[in-house]
Amino acid sequence: MPLKTYGVLIGRAVGVRREGAGDSPHYQIHLTDDAGVDYRAAVNVLSQQKPAELLYLVDDDFTHPLTARLAGLAGGWNTLPAGPGGPNLDFVRGNLFDPAAMRVLPADRSGPDNDLADLLDHYVRRAVDDPGARLYLFGERWGPEPGVADKVFGFLPGNGVHDIHMNQGNSGRFSGDDGVWQDGGLLIRLPGEGQGEGEGEGDGRDGERWVAIFLAFQNQAWHTDDVTGHALDGVDTSRPAPGDQPVRIVAALVDPAGPAPEAEAVTLLNASPAPVDLTGWRLLDRTGRASQVPAGPLAAGATLAVPLSGGALLGNHGGTITLTDAAGLKVHGVSYTAGQAAREGWWVVF
């Protein structure tokens, strides 16, 4: 079954502690919210299953409609309802990053800047030093535990968040944690480091910069059931290799000129050297509404503008677009923000 209490913790980082390479080491973060409540975030840096080293990706200028959805949340713990309607993370369906860009990093190694703990240190200690910075930690909450002091930082009551990593496509005994729209992650909002005022309007990032850190275990599957989050049987569920996607989404007309109903469209490119049969393929929006792609082959190097009618909708306040094949497996996905969709009649280029 999915995580029992999924949500996002928003707070200021006030301290950290690194653990060695034991059975299940974590990078520990001490946070406080605006009311002075203490929390601990336990970030995995090593898996209990082999291969033990984690996959990671850092986007140090994260641009995604997710940041606008976080803008109205209060500091402290926020429980997030299941499903795609809110700021929930889903590494498969949310088009947060390209899984092919993830890399493996050891948990803890002697020397500077050569392990996952060093990488987390680089960003989190910067947030500790900046009183205006805020951390957004997605995962499962524990506590509060009345009368029980936190085992790492000693505050009372014990209270915090863990499972700050991908939480679907698990194997063995961890498959019981599987679910959709409940992945973990770490976002850092750095004030005063973004674009000039007025740029990126509506993106939840005016005058600030967001850093996103995503973690996954090497044995987790990247094609999962849309209901259970379990790995799909009978298909290759491994992480895609760089450049593997033969057909990609390269542009979208989100806000066409003229009155409603508007003729939204998405452009596909066949980047491979051979034709690809698009029969049965679909384009999906964030909520799963789908539009059929015209059947037939797409020639090598050719593009195809697909009109979206009677299905997927591209909202002007930001969204995602996902391309699936005839078997319903994700082929490619992109996201766009309100700022990118602000110019009527212009195509958003990915």
mmCIF file of C-alpha atoms in Angstrom:
data_model
loop_
_atom_site.group_PDB
_atom_site.id
_atom_site.type_symbol
_atom_site.label_atom_id
_atom_site.label_comp_id
_atom_site.label_asym_id
_atom_site.label_seq_id
_atom_site.Cartn_x
_atom_site.Cartn_y
_atom_site.Cartn_z
ATOM 1 C CA MET A 1 0.000 0.000 0.000
ATOM 2 C CA PRO A 2 1.170 3.613 -0.455
ATOM 3 C CA LEU A 3 2.954 5.657 2.195
ATOM 4 C CA LYS A 4 0.716 6.254 5.213
ATOM 5 C CA THR A 5 1.240 10.016 5.551
ATOM 6 C CA TYR A 6 2.644 11.686 2.436
ATOM 7 C CA GLY A 7 3.299 15.386 2.216
ATOM 8 C CA VAL A 8 5.860 18.168 2.211
ATOM 9 C CA LEU A 9 7.740 19.726 5.120
ATOM 10 C CA ILE A 10 8.590 23.410 4.661
ATOM 11 C CA GLY A 11 11.140 24.925 7.001
ATOM 12 C CA ARG A 12 14.468 26.599 7.593
ATOM 13 C CA ALA A 13 17.576 24.420 7.844
ATOM 14 C CA VAL A 14 19.468 25.119 11.073
ATOM 15 C CA GLY A 15 21.898 22.192 11.239
ATOM 16 C CA VAL A 16 23.093 18.972 9.612
ATOM 17 C CA ARG A 17 24.798 15.728 10.601
ATOM 18 C CA ARG A 18 26.481 13.212 8.322
ATOM 19 C CA GLU A 19 26.378 9.501 9.085
ATOM 20 C CA GLY A 20 29.041 7.020 8.025
ATOM 21 C CA ALA A 21 28.603 4.187 5.550
ATOM 22 C CA GLY A 22 26.692 1.821 7.867
ATOM 23 C CA ASP A 23 23.794 -0.471 6.984
ATOM 24 C CA SER A 24 21.447 2.386 6.101
ATOM 25 C CA PRO A 25 23.183 5.747 6.484
ATOM 26 C CA HIS A 26 21.345 9.027 6.120
ATOM 27 C CA TYR A 27 22.172 12.664 5.721
ATOM 28 C CA GLN A 28 20.342 14.279 8.656
ATOM 29 C CA ILE A 29 18.905 17.807 8.466
ATOM 30 C CA HIS A 30 17.576 19.794 11.442
ATOM 31 C CA LEU A 31 14.794 22.205 10.476
ATOM 32 C CA THR A 32 12.436 24.613 12.232
ATOM 33 C CA ASP A 33 9.202 26.077 10.925
ATOM 34 C CA ASP A 34 7.902 29.627 11.410
ATOM 35 C CA ALA A 35 6.281 28.635 14.721
ATOM 36 C CA GLY A 36 9.566 27.301 16.096
ATOM 37 C CA VAL A 37 8.637 23.613 15.817
ATOM 38 C CA ASP A 38 11.651 21.330 15.279
ATOM 39 C CA TYR A 39 11.846 18.596 12.658
ATOM 40 C CA ARG A 40 14.454 16.149 11.396
ATOM 41 C CA ALA A 41 14.710 15.106 7.745
ATOM 42 C CA ALA A 42 16.484 11.772 7.191
ATOM 43 C CA VAL A 43 17.766 11.621 3.605
ATOM 44 C CA ASN A 44 18.970 8.201 2.393
ATOM 45 C CA VAL A 45 22.468 8.144 0.899
ATOM 46 C CA LEU A 46 22.788 4.339 0.631
ATOM 47 C CA SER A 47 20.355 1.521 -0.169
ATOM 48 C CA GLN A 48 19.808 -1.601 1.926
ATOM 49 C CA GLN A 49 19.584 -3.556 -1.346
ATOM 50 C CA LYS A 50 22.326 -4.056 -3.908
ATOM 51 C CA PRO A 51 23.482 -2.182 -5.854
ATOM 52 C CA ALA A 52 23.710 0.073 -2.793
ATOM 53 C CA GLU A 53 24.760 3.386 -4.357
ATOM 54 C CA LEU A 54 21.910 5.791 -5.120
ATOM 55 C CA LEU A 55 20.997 7.533 -8.334
ATOM 56 C CA TYR A 56 20.844 11.301 -8.061
ATOM 57 C CA LEU A 57 20.031 14.364 -10.133
ATOM 58 C CA VAL A 58 20.507 18.015 -9.178
ATOM 59 C CA ASP A 59 18.845 20.837 -11.077
ATOM 60 C CA ASP A 60 20.298 24.026 -9.635
ATOM 61 C CA ASP A 61 17.912 26.265 -11.585
ATOM 62 C CA PHE A 62 14.715 24.221 -11.378
ATOM 63 C CA THR A 63 11.869 25.524 -13.566
ATOM 64 C CA HIS A 64 8.601 23.614 -13.316
ATOM 65 C CA PRO A 65 4.914 24.438 -12.602
ATOM 66 C CA LEU A 66 5.381 22.634 -9.276
ATOM 67 C CA THR A 67 6.967 25.715 -7.705
ATOM 68 C CA ALA A 68 3.823 27.778 -8.314
ATOM 69 C CA ARG A 69 1.697 25.078 -6.655
ATOM 70 C CA LEU A 70 3.877 25.289 -3.554
ATOM 71 C CA ALA A 71 3.467 29.055 -3.208
ATOM 72 C CA GLY A 72 0.331 28.968 -1.014
ATOM 73 C CA LEU A 73 1.449 26.303 1.463
ATOM 74 C CA ALA A 74 2.165 27.197 5.082
ATOM 75 C CA GLY A 75 5.453 26.473 6.823
ATOM 76 C CA GLY A 76 5.730 23.187 8.703
ATOM 77 C CA TRP A 77 4.187 19.898 7.693
ATOM 78 C CA ASN A 78 1.600 19.825 4.881
ATOM 79 C CA THR A 79 -0.236 16.558 4.188
ATOM 80 C CA LEU A 80 -0.896 16.256 0.447
ATOM 81 C CA PRO A 81 -3.999 14.469 -0.898
ATOM 82 C CA ALA A 82 -3.395 11.567 -3.253
ATOM 83 C CA GLY A 83 -3.434 12.201 -6.977
ATOM 84 C CA PRO A 84 -2.095 14.651 -9.539
ATOM 85 C CA GLY A 85 -4.088 17.744 -8.537
ATOM 86 C CA GLY A 86 -1.614 19.259 -6.064
ATOM 87 C CA PRO A 87 2.152 19.731 -5.734
ATOM 88 C CA ASN A 88 2.825 16.005 -5.281
ATOM 89 C CA LEU A 89 5.968 14.538 -6.829
ATOM 90 C CA ASP A 90 5.931 11.620 -9.262
ATOM 91 C CA PHE A 91 9.179 10.758 -11.024
ATOM 92 C CA VAL A 92 7.353 8.821 -13.768
ATOM 93 C CA ARG A 93 4.273 10.990 -14.383
ATOM 94 C CA GLY A 94 5.292 14.466 -13.223
ATOM 95 C CA ASN A 95 7.943 15.141 -15.904
ATOM 96 C CA LEU A 96 10.190 16.677 -13.247
ATOM 97 C CA PHE A 97 13.448 15.659 -14.955
ATOM 98 C CA ASP A 98 14.914 13.254 -17.504
ATOM 99 C CA PRO A 99 15.620 9.924 -15.735
ATOM 100 C CA ALA A 100 18.387 9.250 -18.250
ATOM 101 C CA ALA A 101 20.325 12.159 -16.735
ATOM 102 C CA MET A 102 20.555 10.550 -13.275
ATOM 103 C CA ARG A 103 23.989 9.401 -12.142
ATOM 104 C CA VAL A 104 25.343 7.037 -9.478
ATOM 105 C CA LEU A 105 27.280 8.466 -6.532
ATOM 106 C CA PRO A 106 28.800 6.641 -3.527
ATOM 107 C CA ALA A 107 27.389 7.464 -0.100
ATOM 108 C CA ASP A 108 30.507 8.506 1.777
ATOM 109 C CA ARG A 109 34.104 8.536 0.566
ATOM 110 C CA SER A 110 37.246 10.180 1.933
ATOM 111 C CA GLY A 111 38.199 13.400 0.191
ATOM 112 C CA PRO A 112 36.205 16.474 -0.878
ATOM 113 C CA ASP A 113 33.297 16.676 -3.324
ATOM 114 C CA ASN A 114 33.212 13.005 -4.313
ATOM 115 C CA ASP A 115 30.163 11.472 -2.618
ATOM 116 C CA LEU A 116 26.444 11.995 -2.073
ATOM 117 C CA ALA A 117 26.875 13.436 1.420
ATOM 118 C CA ASP A 118 29.278 16.042 -0.015
ATOM 119 C CA LEU A 119 26.743 16.958 -2.675
ATOM 120 C CA LEU A 120 23.949 17.412 -0.120
ATOM 121 C CA ASP A 121 26.326 19.385 2.108
ATOM 122 C CA HIS A 122 27.073 21.788 -0.736
ATOM 123 C CA TYR A 123 23.448 22.876 -1.039
ATOM 124 C CA VAL A 124 21.997 22.367 2.452
ATOM 125 C CA ARG A 125 24.801 24.174 4.294
ATOM 126 C CA ARG A 126 24.289 27.085 1.940
ATOM 127 C CA ALA A 127 20.638 27.134 3.016
ATOM 128 C CA VAL A 128 21.713 26.974 6.683
ATOM 129 C CA ASP A 129 23.808 30.108 6.133
ATOM 130 C CA ASP A 130 20.950 31.994 4.429
ATOM 131 C CA PRO A 131 18.132 32.837 6.886
ATOM 132 C CA GLY A 132 15.787 33.526 3.973
ATOM 133 C CA ALA A 133 16.255 30.129 2.330
ATOM 134 C CA ARG A 134 13.544 27.489 2.770
ATOM 135 C CA LEU A 135 13.674 23.724 2.284
ATOM 136 C CA TYR A 136 10.765 21.713 0.881
ATOM 137 C CA LEU A 137 11.145 18.039 1.804
ATOM 138 C CA PHE A 138 8.701 15.557 0.249
ATOM 139 C CA GLY A 139 8.200 12.160 1.860
ATOM 140 C CA GLU A 140 6.499 10.373 4.761
ATOM 141 C CA ARG A 141 6.103 11.959 8.180
ATOM 142 C CA TRP A 142 6.787 10.386 11.552
ATOM 143 C CA GLY A 143 5.770 11.787 14.944
ATOM 144 C CA PRO A 144 5.298 13.921 16.839
ATOM 145 C CA GLU A 145 6.448 11.536 19.572
ATOM 146 C CA PRO A 146 5.531 13.058 22.975
ATOM 147 C CA GLY A 147 8.214 12.535 25.603
ATOM 148 C CA VAL A 148 10.685 11.054 23.104
ATOM 149 C CA ALA A 149 13.691 13.170 22.180
ATOM 150 C CA ASP A 150 14.967 13.139 18.637
ATOM 151 C CA LYS A 151 17.753 10.562 18.432
ATOM 152 C CA VAL A 152 20.033 12.774 16.324
ATOM 153 C CA PHE A 153 19.482 16.394 17.366
ATOM 154 C CA GLY A 154 17.884 15.888 20.803
ATOM 155 C CA PHE A 155 14.859 18.198 20.487
ATOM 156 C CA LEU A 156 11.460 17.334 21.965
ATOM 157 C CA PRO A 157 9.178 15.877 20.739
ATOM 158 C CA GLY A 158 10.743 13.669 18.069
ATOM 159 C CA ASN A 159 9.285 14.741 14.745
ATOM 160 C CA GLY A 160 10.274 14.555 11.109
ATOM 161 C CA VAL A 161 10.131 13.203 7.557
ATOM 162 C CA HIS A 162 11.855 10.345 5.716
ATOM 163 C CA ASP A 163 11.469 8.391 2.429
ATOM 164 C CA ILE A 164 12.871 11.430 0.621
ATOM 165 C CA HIS A 165 13.418 9.439 -2.567
ATOM 166 C CA MET A 166 11.474 7.663 -5.321
ATOM 167 C CA ASN A 167 8.646 5.634 -3.730
ATOM 168 C CA GLN A 168 7.411 3.399 -6.556
ATOM 169 C CA GLY A 169 8.710 0.518 -8.641
ATOM 170 C CA ASN A 170 10.324 -1.073 -5.582
ATOM 171 C CA SER A 171 11.383 -4.720 -5.338
ATOM 172 C CA GLY A 172 11.155 -7.316 -2.575
ATOM 173 C CA ARG A 173 9.950 -6.221 0.844
ATOM 174 C CA PHE A 174 9.967 -2.561 -0.130
ATOM 175 C CA SER A 175 7.249 -3.021 -2.780
ATOM 176 C CA GLY A 176 4.713 -2.437 -0.003
ATOM 177 C CA ASP A 177 5.681 1.261 -0.061
ATOM 178 C CA ASP A 178 4.750 1.626 -3.741
ATOM 179 C CA GLY A 179 2.291 4.277 -4.837
ATOM 180 C CA VAL A 180 1.803 7.007 -7.430
ATOM 181 C CA TRP A 181 2.144 10.752 -6.850
ATOM 182 C CA GLN A 182 4.030 10.149 -3.599
ATOM 183 C CA ASP A 183 7.715 10.339 -4.507
ATOM 184 C CA GLY A 184 10.163 12.103 -2.221
ATOM 185 C CA GLY A 185 12.521 14.920 -3.045
ATOM 186 C CA LEU A 186 14.306 18.008 -1.748
ATOM 187 C CA LEU A 187 13.734 21.501 -3.093
ATOM 188 C CA ILE A 188 15.547 24.603 -1.845
ATOM 189 C CA ARG A 189 14.150 28.092 -2.425
ATOM 190 C CA LEU A 190 16.890 30.720 -2.486
ATOM 191 C CA PRO A 191 15.574 34.309 -2.357
ATOM 192 C CA GLY A 192 17.186 37.087 -4.328
ATOM 193 C CA GLU A 193 18.945 34.783 -6.784
ATOM 194 C CA GLY A 194 16.344 34.456 -9.533
ATOM 195 C CA GLN A 195 15.435 36.475 -12.571
ATOM 196 C CA GLY A 196 14.657 40.156 -12.368
ATOM 197 C CA GLU A 197 11.287 41.259 -11.074
ATOM 198 C CA GLY A 198 8.531 40.705 -13.624
ATOM 199 C CA GLU A 199 10.297 37.872 -15.422
ATOM 200 C CA GLY A 200 8.851 34.418 -14.885
ATOM 201 C CA GLU A 201 5.599 35.958 -13.662
ATOM 202 C CA GLY A 202 3.163 33.365 -12.386
ATOM 203 C CA ASP A 203 5.830 30.678 -12.010
ATOM 204 C CA GLY A 204 6.209 30.964 -8.226
ATOM 205 C CA ARG A 205 9.865 31.952 -8.754
ATOM 206 C CA ASP A 206 9.987 35.755 -9.188
ATOM 207 C CA GLY A 207 13.277 37.082 -7.837
ATOM 208 C CA GLU A 208 14.334 33.690 -6.453
ATOM 209 C CA ARG A 209 16.048 30.502 -7.540
ATOM 210 C CA TRP A 210 14.988 26.922 -6.865
ATOM 211 C CA VAL A 211 17.376 23.998 -6.496
ATOM 212 C CA ALA A 212 15.902 20.485 -6.856
ATOM 213 C CA ILE A 213 17.574 17.262 -5.696
ATOM 214 C CA PHE A 214 16.021 13.935 -6.712
ATOM 215 C CA LEU A 215 17.157 10.511 -5.454
ATOM 216 C CA ALA A 216 16.268 6.966 -6.520
ATOM 217 C CA PHE A 217 17.499 3.424 -5.907
ATOM 218 C CA GLN A 218 19.143 1.599 -8.790
ATOM 219 C CA ASN A 219 16.782 -1.399 -8.530
ATOM 220 C CA GLN A 220 13.592 0.664 -8.846
ATOM 221 C CA ALA A 221 11.493 0.373 -12.015
ATOM 222 C CA TRP A 222 10.782 3.314 -14.311
ATOM 223 C CA HIS A 223 7.577 1.939 -15.872
ATOM 224 C CA THR A 224 5.010 1.462 -13.103
ATOM 225 C CA ASP A 225 1.296 0.758 -12.776
ATOM 226 C CA ASP A 226 -0.795 3.940 -12.783
ATOM 227 C CA VAL A 227 -2.817 2.775 -9.751
ATOM 228 C CA THR A 228 -0.481 0.741 -7.545
ATOM 229 C CA GLY A 229 2.935 2.118 -8.485
ATOM 230 C CA HIS A 230 4.247 -1.456 -8.779
ATOM 231 C CA ALA A 231 6.710 -2.388 -11.519
ATOM 232 C CA LEU A 232 4.933 -3.570 -14.663
ATOM 233 C CA ASP A 233 5.308 -7.211 -15.622
ATOM 234 C CA GLY A 234 6.598 -8.267 -19.021
ATOM 235 C CA VAL A 235 8.184 -4.950 -20.063
ATOM 236 C CA ASP A 236 11.621 -3.392 -19.756
ATOM 237 C CA THR A 237 11.261 -1.167 -16.691
ATOM 238 C CA SER A 238 14.890 -0.028 -16.538
ATOM 239 C CA ARG A 239 15.914 3.607 -16.600
ATOM 240 C CA PRO A 240 16.206 4.891 -20.196
ATOM 241 C CA ALA A 241 19.678 5.508 -21.574
ATOM 242 C CA PRO A 242 20.555 9.041 -22.759
ATOM 243 C CA GLY A 243 19.090 9.716 -26.199
ATOM 244 C CA ASP A 244 17.038 6.511 -26.246
ATOM 245 C CA GLN A 245 13.701 8.203 -26.959
ATOM 246 C CA PRO A 246 13.177 7.932 -30.719
ATOM 247 C CA VAL A 247 10.125 10.233 -30.729
ATOM 248 C CA ARG A 248 10.163 13.352 -28.573
ATOM 249 C CA ILE A 249 7.933 16.293 -27.752
ATOM 250 C CA VAL A 250 9.729 19.367 -29.060
ATOM 251 C CA ALA A 251 7.120 22.161 -28.892
ATOM 252 C CA ALA A 252 3.561 22.984 -27.846
ATOM 253 C CA LEU A 253 1.061 25.685 -28.733
ATOM 254 C CA VAL A 254 -0.412 26.233 -25.270
ATOM 255 C CA ASP A 255 -2.225 29.551 -25.791
ATOM 256 C CA PRO A 256 -3.296 29.877 -29.431
ATOM 257 C CA ALA A 257 -4.394 33.256 -30.728
ATOM 258 C CA GLY A 258 -8.111 33.847 -31.059
ATOM 259 C CA PRO A 259 -11.259 33.088 -29.081
ATOM 260 C CA ALA A 260 -12.019 29.827 -27.287
ATOM 261 C CA PRO A 261 -12.208 26.969 -28.009
ATOM 262 C CA GLU A 262 -8.544 27.272 -28.929
ATOM 263 C CA ALA A 263 -6.705 24.910 -31.273
ATOM 264 C CA GLU A 264 -3.931 23.679 -28.974
ATOM 265 C CA ALA A 265 -1.284 21.454 -30.529
ATOM 266 C CA VAL A 266 1.896 19.520 -29.723
ATOM 267 C CA THR A 267 4.797 18.931 -32.139
ATOM 268 C CA LEU A 268 6.599 15.574 -32.183
ATOM 269 C CA LEU A 269 10.001 14.830 -33.732
ATOM 270 C CA ASN A 270 11.285 11.427 -34.801
ATOM 271 C CA ALA A 271 14.969 11.781 -33.914
ATOM 272 C CA SER A 272 15.809 8.208 -34.945
ATOM 273 C CA PRO A 273 17.131 7.034 -38.350
ATOM 274 C CA ALA A 274 14.091 4.836 -38.992
ATOM 275 C CA PRO A 275 10.329 5.399 -39.311
ATOM 276 C CA VAL A 276 8.262 4.895 -36.143
ATOM 277 C CA ASP A 277 4.651 3.670 -36.255
ATOM 278 C CA LEU A 278 2.554 5.988 -34.062
ATOM 279 C CA THR A 279 -0.623 3.910 -34.245
ATOM 280 C CA GLY A 280 -2.187 3.757 -30.786
ATOM 281 C CA TRP A 281 0.079 6.453 -29.331
ATOM 282 C CA ARG A 282 -1.428 9.185 -27.125
ATOM 283 C CA LEU A 283 -0.629 12.571 -25.580
ATOM 284 C CA LEU A 284 -1.663 13.046 -21.932
ATOM 285 C CA ASP A 285 -1.969 16.112 -19.717
ATOM 286 C CA ARG A 286 -1.155 16.146 -15.978
ATOM 287 C CA THR A 287 -4.550 14.729 -14.946
ATOM 288 C CA GLY A 288 -4.401 11.871 -17.480
ATOM 289 C CA ARG A 289 -6.774 13.266 -20.112
ATOM 290 C CA ALA A 290 -5.614 11.900 -23.466
ATOM 291 C CA SER A 291 -5.628 12.847 -27.131
ATOM 292 C CA GLN A 292 -4.868 10.324 -29.860
ATOM 293 C CA VAL A 293 -1.830 10.771 -32.084
ATOM 294 C CA PRO A 294 -2.657 10.261 -35.791
ATOM 295 C CA ALA A 295 -2.029 6.640 -36.766
ATOM 296 C CA GLY A 296 0.703 5.647 -39.180
ATOM 297 C CA PRO A 297 4.475 5.985 -39.552
ATOM 298 C CA LEU A 298 6.465 9.097 -38.722
ATOM 299 C CA ALA A 299 9.450 9.214 -41.073
ATOM 300 C CA ALA A 300 13.018 9.503 -39.825
ATOM 301 C CA GLY A 301 13.806 13.127 -39.000
ATOM 302 C CA ALA A 302 10.200 14.219 -39.586
ATOM 303 C CA THR A 303 7.999 16.339 -37.336
ATOM 304 C CA LEU A 304 4.274 16.080 -36.735
ATOM 305 C CA ALA A 305 1.976 18.747 -35.263
ATOM 306 C CA VAL A 306 -0.757 16.909 -33.328
ATOM 307 C CA PRO A 307 -3.955 18.895 -32.668
ATOM 308 C CA LEU A 308 -5.413 18.308 -29.200
ATOM 309 C CA SER A 309 -9.141 17.826 -29.560
ATOM 310 C CA GLY A 310 -11.549 16.114 -27.203
ATOM 311 C CA GLY A 311 -8.909 15.044 -24.714
ATOM 312 C CA ALA A 312 -5.738 16.563 -23.288
ATOM 313 C CA LEU A 313 -5.908 20.196 -22.200
ATOM 314 C CA LEU A 314 -2.917 22.540 -21.905
ATOM 315 C CA GLY A 315 -3.679 24.999 -19.127
ATOM 316 C CA ASN A 316 -2.148 28.458 -19.347
ATOM 317 C CA HIS A 317 -1.004 28.289 -15.703
ATOM 318 C CA GLY A 318 1.578 25.584 -16.347
ATOM 319 C CA GLY A 319 1.311 21.877 -16.954
ATOM 320 C CA THR A 320 2.856 18.686 -18.255
ATOM 321 C CA ILE A 321 2.637 16.776 -21.533
ATOM 322 C CA THR A 322 3.385 13.057 -21.733
ATOM 323 C CA LEU A 323 3.714 10.869 -24.831
ATOM 324 C CA THR A 324 2.803 7.161 -24.483
ATOM 325 C CA ASP A 325 3.111 4.333 -26.989
ATOM 326 C CA ALA A 326 0.547 1.734 -28.076
ATOM 327 C CA ALA A 327 1.236 -0.324 -24.921
ATOM 328 C CA GLY A 328 0.573 2.719 -22.718
ATOM 329 C CA LEU A 329 4.247 3.073 -21.738
ATOM 330 C CA LYS A 330 5.768 6.517 -21.347
ATOM 331 C CA VAL A 331 8.028 7.469 -24.247
ATOM 332 C CA HIS A 332 8.773 11.114 -23.414
ATOM 333 C CA GLY A 333 7.492 13.918 -21.217
ATOM 334 C CA VAL A 334 7.928 17.665 -20.765
ATOM 335 C CA SER A 335 6.637 20.437 -18.519
ATOM 336 C CA TYR A 336 6.009 24.159 -18.970
ATOM 337 C CA THR A 337 5.334 27.039 -16.585
ATOM 338 C CA ALA A 338 2.812 29.855 -16.681
ATOM 339 C CA GLY A 339 5.592 32.233 -17.684
ATOM 340 C CA GLN A 340 6.527 30.085 -20.665
ATOM 341 C CA ALA A 341 2.894 29.977 -21.805
ATOM 342 C CA ALA A 342 2.217 33.692 -21.309
ATOM 343 C CA ARG A 343 2.647 34.882 -24.908
ATOM 344 C CA GLU A 344 -0.503 34.266 -26.926
ATOM 345 C CA GLY A 345 0.109 32.526 -30.239
ATOM 346 C CA TRP A 346 3.707 31.540 -29.448
ATOM 347 C CA TRP A 347 4.909 27.965 -29.297
ATOM 348 C CA VAL A 348 6.719 26.780 -26.177
ATOM 349 C CA VAL A 349 9.930 25.078 -27.352
ATOM 350 C CA PHE A 350 11.385 22.244 -25.248
#
